Every structure is written in C-alpha cells, then in structure tokens.
JSON list of C-alpha atoms in Angstrom, two decimals:
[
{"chain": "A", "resi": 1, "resn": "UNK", "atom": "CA", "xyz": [0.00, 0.00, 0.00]},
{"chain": "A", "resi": 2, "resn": "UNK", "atom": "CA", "xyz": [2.77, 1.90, 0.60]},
{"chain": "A", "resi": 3, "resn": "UNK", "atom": "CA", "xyz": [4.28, 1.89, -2.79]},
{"chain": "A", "resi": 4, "resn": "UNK", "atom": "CA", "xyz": [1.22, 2.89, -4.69]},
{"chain": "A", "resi": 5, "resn": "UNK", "atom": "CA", "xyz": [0.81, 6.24, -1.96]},
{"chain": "A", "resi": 6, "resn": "UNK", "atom": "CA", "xyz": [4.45, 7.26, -3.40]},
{"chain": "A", "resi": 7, "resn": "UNK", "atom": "CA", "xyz": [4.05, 6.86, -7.12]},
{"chain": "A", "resi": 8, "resn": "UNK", "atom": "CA", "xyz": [1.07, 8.06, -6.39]},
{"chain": "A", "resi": 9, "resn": "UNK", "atom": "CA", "xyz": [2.26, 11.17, -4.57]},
{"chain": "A", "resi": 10, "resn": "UNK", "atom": "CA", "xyz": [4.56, 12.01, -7.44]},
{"chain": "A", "resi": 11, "resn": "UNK", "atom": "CA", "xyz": [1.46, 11.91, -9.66]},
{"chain": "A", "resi": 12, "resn": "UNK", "atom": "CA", "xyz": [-0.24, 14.22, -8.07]},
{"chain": "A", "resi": 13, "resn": "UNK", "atom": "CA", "xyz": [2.78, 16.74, -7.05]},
{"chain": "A", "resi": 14, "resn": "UNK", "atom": "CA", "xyz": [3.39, 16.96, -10.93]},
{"chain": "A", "resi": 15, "resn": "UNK", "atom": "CA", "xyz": [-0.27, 17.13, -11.83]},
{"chain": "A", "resi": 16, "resn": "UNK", "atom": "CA", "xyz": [-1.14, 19.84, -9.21]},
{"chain": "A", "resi": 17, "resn": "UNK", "atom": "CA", "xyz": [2.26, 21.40, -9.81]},
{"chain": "A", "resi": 18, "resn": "UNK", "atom": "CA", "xyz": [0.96, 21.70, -13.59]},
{"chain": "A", "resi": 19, "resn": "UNK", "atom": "CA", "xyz": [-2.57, 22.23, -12.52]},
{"chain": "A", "resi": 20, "resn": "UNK", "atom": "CA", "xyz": [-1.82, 25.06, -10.16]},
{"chain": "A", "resi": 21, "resn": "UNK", "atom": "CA", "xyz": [-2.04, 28.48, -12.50]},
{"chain": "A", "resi": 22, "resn": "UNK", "atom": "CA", "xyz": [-1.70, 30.95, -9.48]},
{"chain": "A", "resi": 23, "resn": "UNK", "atom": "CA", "xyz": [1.92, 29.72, -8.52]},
{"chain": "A", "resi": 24, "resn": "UNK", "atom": "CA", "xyz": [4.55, 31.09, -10.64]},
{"chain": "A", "resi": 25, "resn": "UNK", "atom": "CA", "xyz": [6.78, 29.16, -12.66]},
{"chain": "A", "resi": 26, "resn": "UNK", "atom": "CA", "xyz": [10.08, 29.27, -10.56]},
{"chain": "A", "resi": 27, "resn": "UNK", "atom": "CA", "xyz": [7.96, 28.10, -7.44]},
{"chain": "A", "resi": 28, "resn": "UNK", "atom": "CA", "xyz": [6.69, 25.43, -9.45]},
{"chain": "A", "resi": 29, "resn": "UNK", "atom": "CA", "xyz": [10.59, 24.79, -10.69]},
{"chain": "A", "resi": 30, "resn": "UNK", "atom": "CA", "xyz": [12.12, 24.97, -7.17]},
{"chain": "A", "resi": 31, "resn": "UNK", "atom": "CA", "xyz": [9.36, 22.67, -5.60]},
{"chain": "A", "resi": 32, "resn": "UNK", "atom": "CA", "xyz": [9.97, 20.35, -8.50]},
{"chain": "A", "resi": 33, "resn": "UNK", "atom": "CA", "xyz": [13.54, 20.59, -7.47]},
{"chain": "A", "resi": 34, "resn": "UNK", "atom": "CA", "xyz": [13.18, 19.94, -4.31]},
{"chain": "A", "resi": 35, "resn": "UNK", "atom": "CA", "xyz": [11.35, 17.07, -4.02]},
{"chain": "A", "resi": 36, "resn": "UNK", "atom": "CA", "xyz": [13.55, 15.27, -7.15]},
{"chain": "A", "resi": 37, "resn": "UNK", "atom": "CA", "xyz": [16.55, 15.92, -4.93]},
{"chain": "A", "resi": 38, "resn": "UNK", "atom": "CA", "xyz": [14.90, 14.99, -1.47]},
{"chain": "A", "resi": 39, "resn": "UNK", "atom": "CA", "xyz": [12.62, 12.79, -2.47]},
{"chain": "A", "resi": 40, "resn": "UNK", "atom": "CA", "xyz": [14.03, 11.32, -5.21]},
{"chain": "A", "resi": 41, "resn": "UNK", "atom": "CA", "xyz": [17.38, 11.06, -4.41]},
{"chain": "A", "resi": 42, "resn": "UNK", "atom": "CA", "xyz": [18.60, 13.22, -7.40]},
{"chain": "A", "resi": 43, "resn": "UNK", "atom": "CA", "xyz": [22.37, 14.20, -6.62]},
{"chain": "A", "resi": 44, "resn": "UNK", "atom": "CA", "xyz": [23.15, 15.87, -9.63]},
{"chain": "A", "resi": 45, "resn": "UNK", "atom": "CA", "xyz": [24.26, 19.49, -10.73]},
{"chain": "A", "resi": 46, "resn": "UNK", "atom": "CA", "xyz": [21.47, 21.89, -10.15]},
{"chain": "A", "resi": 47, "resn": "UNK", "atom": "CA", "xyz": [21.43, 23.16, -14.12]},
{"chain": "A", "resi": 48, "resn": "UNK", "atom": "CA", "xyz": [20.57, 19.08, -14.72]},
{"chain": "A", "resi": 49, "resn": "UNK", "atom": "CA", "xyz": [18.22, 19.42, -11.83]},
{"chain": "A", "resi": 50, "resn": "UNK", "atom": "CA", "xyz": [16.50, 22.26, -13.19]},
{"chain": "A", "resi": 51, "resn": "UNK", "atom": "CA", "xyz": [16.36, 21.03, -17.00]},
{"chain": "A", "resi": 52, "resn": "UNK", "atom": "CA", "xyz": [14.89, 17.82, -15.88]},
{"chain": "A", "resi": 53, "resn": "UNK", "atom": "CA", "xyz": [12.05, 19.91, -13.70]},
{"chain": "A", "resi": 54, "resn": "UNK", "atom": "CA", "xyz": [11.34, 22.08, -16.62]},
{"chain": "A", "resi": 55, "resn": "UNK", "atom": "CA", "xyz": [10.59, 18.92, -18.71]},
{"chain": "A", "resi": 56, "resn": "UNK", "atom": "CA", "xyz": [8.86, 17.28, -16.57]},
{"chain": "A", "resi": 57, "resn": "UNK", "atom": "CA", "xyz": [6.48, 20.14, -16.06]},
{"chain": "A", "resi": 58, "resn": "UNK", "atom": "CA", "xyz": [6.15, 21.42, -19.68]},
{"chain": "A", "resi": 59, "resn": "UNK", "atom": "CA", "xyz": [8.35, 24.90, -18.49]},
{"chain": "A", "resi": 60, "resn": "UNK", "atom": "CA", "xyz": [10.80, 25.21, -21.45]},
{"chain": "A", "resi": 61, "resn": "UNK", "atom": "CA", "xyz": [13.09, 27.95, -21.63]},
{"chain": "A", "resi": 62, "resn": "UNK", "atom": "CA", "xyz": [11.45, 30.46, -23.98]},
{"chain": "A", "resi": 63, "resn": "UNK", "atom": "CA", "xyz": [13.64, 32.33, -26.53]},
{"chain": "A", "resi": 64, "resn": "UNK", "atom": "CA", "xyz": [13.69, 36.02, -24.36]},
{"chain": "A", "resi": 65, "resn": "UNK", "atom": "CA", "xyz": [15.34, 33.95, -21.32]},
{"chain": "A", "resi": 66, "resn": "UNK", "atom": "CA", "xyz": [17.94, 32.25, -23.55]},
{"chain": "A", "resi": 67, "resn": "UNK", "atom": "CA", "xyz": [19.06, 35.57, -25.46]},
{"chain": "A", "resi": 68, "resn": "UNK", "atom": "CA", "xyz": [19.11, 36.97, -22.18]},
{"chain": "A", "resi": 69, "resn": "UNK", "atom": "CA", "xyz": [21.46, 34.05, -20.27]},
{"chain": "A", "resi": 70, "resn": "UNK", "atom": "CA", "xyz": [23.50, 34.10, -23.69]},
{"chain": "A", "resi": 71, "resn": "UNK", "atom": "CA", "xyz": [23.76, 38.09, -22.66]},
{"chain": "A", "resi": 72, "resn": "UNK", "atom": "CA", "xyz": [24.49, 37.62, -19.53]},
{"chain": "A", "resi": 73, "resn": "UNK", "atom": "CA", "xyz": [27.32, 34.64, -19.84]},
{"chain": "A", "resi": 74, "resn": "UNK", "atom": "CA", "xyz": [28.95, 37.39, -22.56]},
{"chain": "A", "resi": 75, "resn": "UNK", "atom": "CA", "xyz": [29.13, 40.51, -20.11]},
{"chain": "A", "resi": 76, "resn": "UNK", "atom": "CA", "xyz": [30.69, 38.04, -17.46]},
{"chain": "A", "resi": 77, "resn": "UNK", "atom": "CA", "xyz": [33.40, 36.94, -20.19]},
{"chain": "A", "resi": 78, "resn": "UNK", "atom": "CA", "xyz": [34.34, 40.37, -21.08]},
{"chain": "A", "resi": 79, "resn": "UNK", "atom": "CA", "xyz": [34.38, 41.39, -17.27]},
{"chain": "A", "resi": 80, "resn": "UNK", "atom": "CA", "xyz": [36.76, 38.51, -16.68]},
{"chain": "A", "resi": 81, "resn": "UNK", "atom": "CA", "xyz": [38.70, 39.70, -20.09]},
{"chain": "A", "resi": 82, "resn": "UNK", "atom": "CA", "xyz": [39.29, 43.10, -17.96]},
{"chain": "A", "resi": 83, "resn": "UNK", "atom": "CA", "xyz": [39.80, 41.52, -14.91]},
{"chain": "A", "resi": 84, "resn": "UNK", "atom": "CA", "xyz": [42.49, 39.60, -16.69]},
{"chain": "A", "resi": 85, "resn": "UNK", "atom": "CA", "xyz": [44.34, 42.66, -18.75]},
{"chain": "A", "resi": 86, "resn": "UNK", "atom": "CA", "xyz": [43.98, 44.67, -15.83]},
{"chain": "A", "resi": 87, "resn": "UNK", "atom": "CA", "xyz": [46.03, 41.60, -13.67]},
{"chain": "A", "resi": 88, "resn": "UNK", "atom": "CA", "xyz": [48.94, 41.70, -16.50]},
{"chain": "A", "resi": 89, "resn": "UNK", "atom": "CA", "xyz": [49.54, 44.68, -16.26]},
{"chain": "A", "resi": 90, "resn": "UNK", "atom": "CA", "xyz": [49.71, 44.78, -12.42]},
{"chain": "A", "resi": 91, "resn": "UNK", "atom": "CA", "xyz": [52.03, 42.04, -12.92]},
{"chain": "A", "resi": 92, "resn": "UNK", "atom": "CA", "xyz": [54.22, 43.60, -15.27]},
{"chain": "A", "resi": 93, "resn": "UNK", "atom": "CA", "xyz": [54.74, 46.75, -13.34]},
{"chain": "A", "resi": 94, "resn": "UNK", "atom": "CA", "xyz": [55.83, 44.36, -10.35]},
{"chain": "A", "resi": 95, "resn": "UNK", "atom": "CA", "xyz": [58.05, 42.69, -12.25]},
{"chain": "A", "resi": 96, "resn": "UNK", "atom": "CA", "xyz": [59.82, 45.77, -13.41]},
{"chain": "A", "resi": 97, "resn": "UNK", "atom": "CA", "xyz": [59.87, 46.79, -9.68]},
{"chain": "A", "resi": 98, "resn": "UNK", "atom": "CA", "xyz": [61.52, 43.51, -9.13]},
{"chain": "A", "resi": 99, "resn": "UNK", "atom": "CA", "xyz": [63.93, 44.14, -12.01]},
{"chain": "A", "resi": 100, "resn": "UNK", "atom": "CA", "xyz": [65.15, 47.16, -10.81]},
{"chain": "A", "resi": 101, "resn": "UNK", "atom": "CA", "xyz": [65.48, 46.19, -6.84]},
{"chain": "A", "resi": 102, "resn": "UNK", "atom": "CA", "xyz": [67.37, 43.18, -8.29]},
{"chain": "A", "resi": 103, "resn": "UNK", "atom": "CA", "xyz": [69.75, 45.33, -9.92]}
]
C-alpha cells in the first residue's frame, strides 16, 4: 500500500504542480527541485536538476530567457577579459619593480 501512496504522490505533485495556474513558474521549478533531490534522491548538478524539472512540467526555456542568459554569460566573459588585462599589467609593473630592486 505503501508503494502505490508514493508513485502516487509524485502523480499528483506533478499534476497539481501543472494544474496550479496561481503559482509562478520558478515556485513550481524549485518545488519540482526539491522534491527530485529529497525525495528522489537526485544528486546531480542543479542546471541538470532544473532542466529535468522544466521537462517534466512542460516549463521550457522560452527564446527572451535564452538571449538573455546568452547576454548575460557574454558581459561576465568580457568582465573577466578586464579583470584579466587589468592583472597583466599589475604584474608587469611588479616585475619591473623587481627588475630594478634586483639590480
């Protein structure tokens, strides 16, 4: 009896999950989440996590939300591309300091 109460359970968490128009979309993602790790026993990265919740529960990734993590992932590149000139050059004015203490 048990068994049939936990598929059963996961039935009705997805249907009322889907079902359930008043909840937003992330709660409905993050509850998903939740119970695949807890529940489920799910121990995997939390992108896989979330990609298998969105399936489950019909929640694709539209096209505005893609541009806009594409966006995002390519101002963080060229911040670390700064970050990274900036460091050289820090490092090359040390090492001339260096040079000339040496000598």
């Amino acid at each position: 009896m048990d068994c049939v109460s936990v598929i059963r359970d996961k039935c009705d968490l997805l249907e009322e999950l889907k079902s359930n128009t008043m909840m937003p979309n992330f709660i409905k993602i993050k509850t998903y989440k939740d119970y695949l790790v807890n529940e489920k026993k799910y121990y995997y990265p939390d992108m896989l996590i979330e990609w298998i919740a969105r399936e489950h529960l019909g929640l694709q990734r539209t096209e505005e939300e893609i541009k806009e993590i594409r966006n995002q992932y390519l101002d963080k590149v060229q911040e670390i591309e700064e970050e990274n000139k900036l460091g050289e050059i820090q490092l090359q004015k040390i090492e001339e300091e260096n040079k000339y203490i040496v000598d």
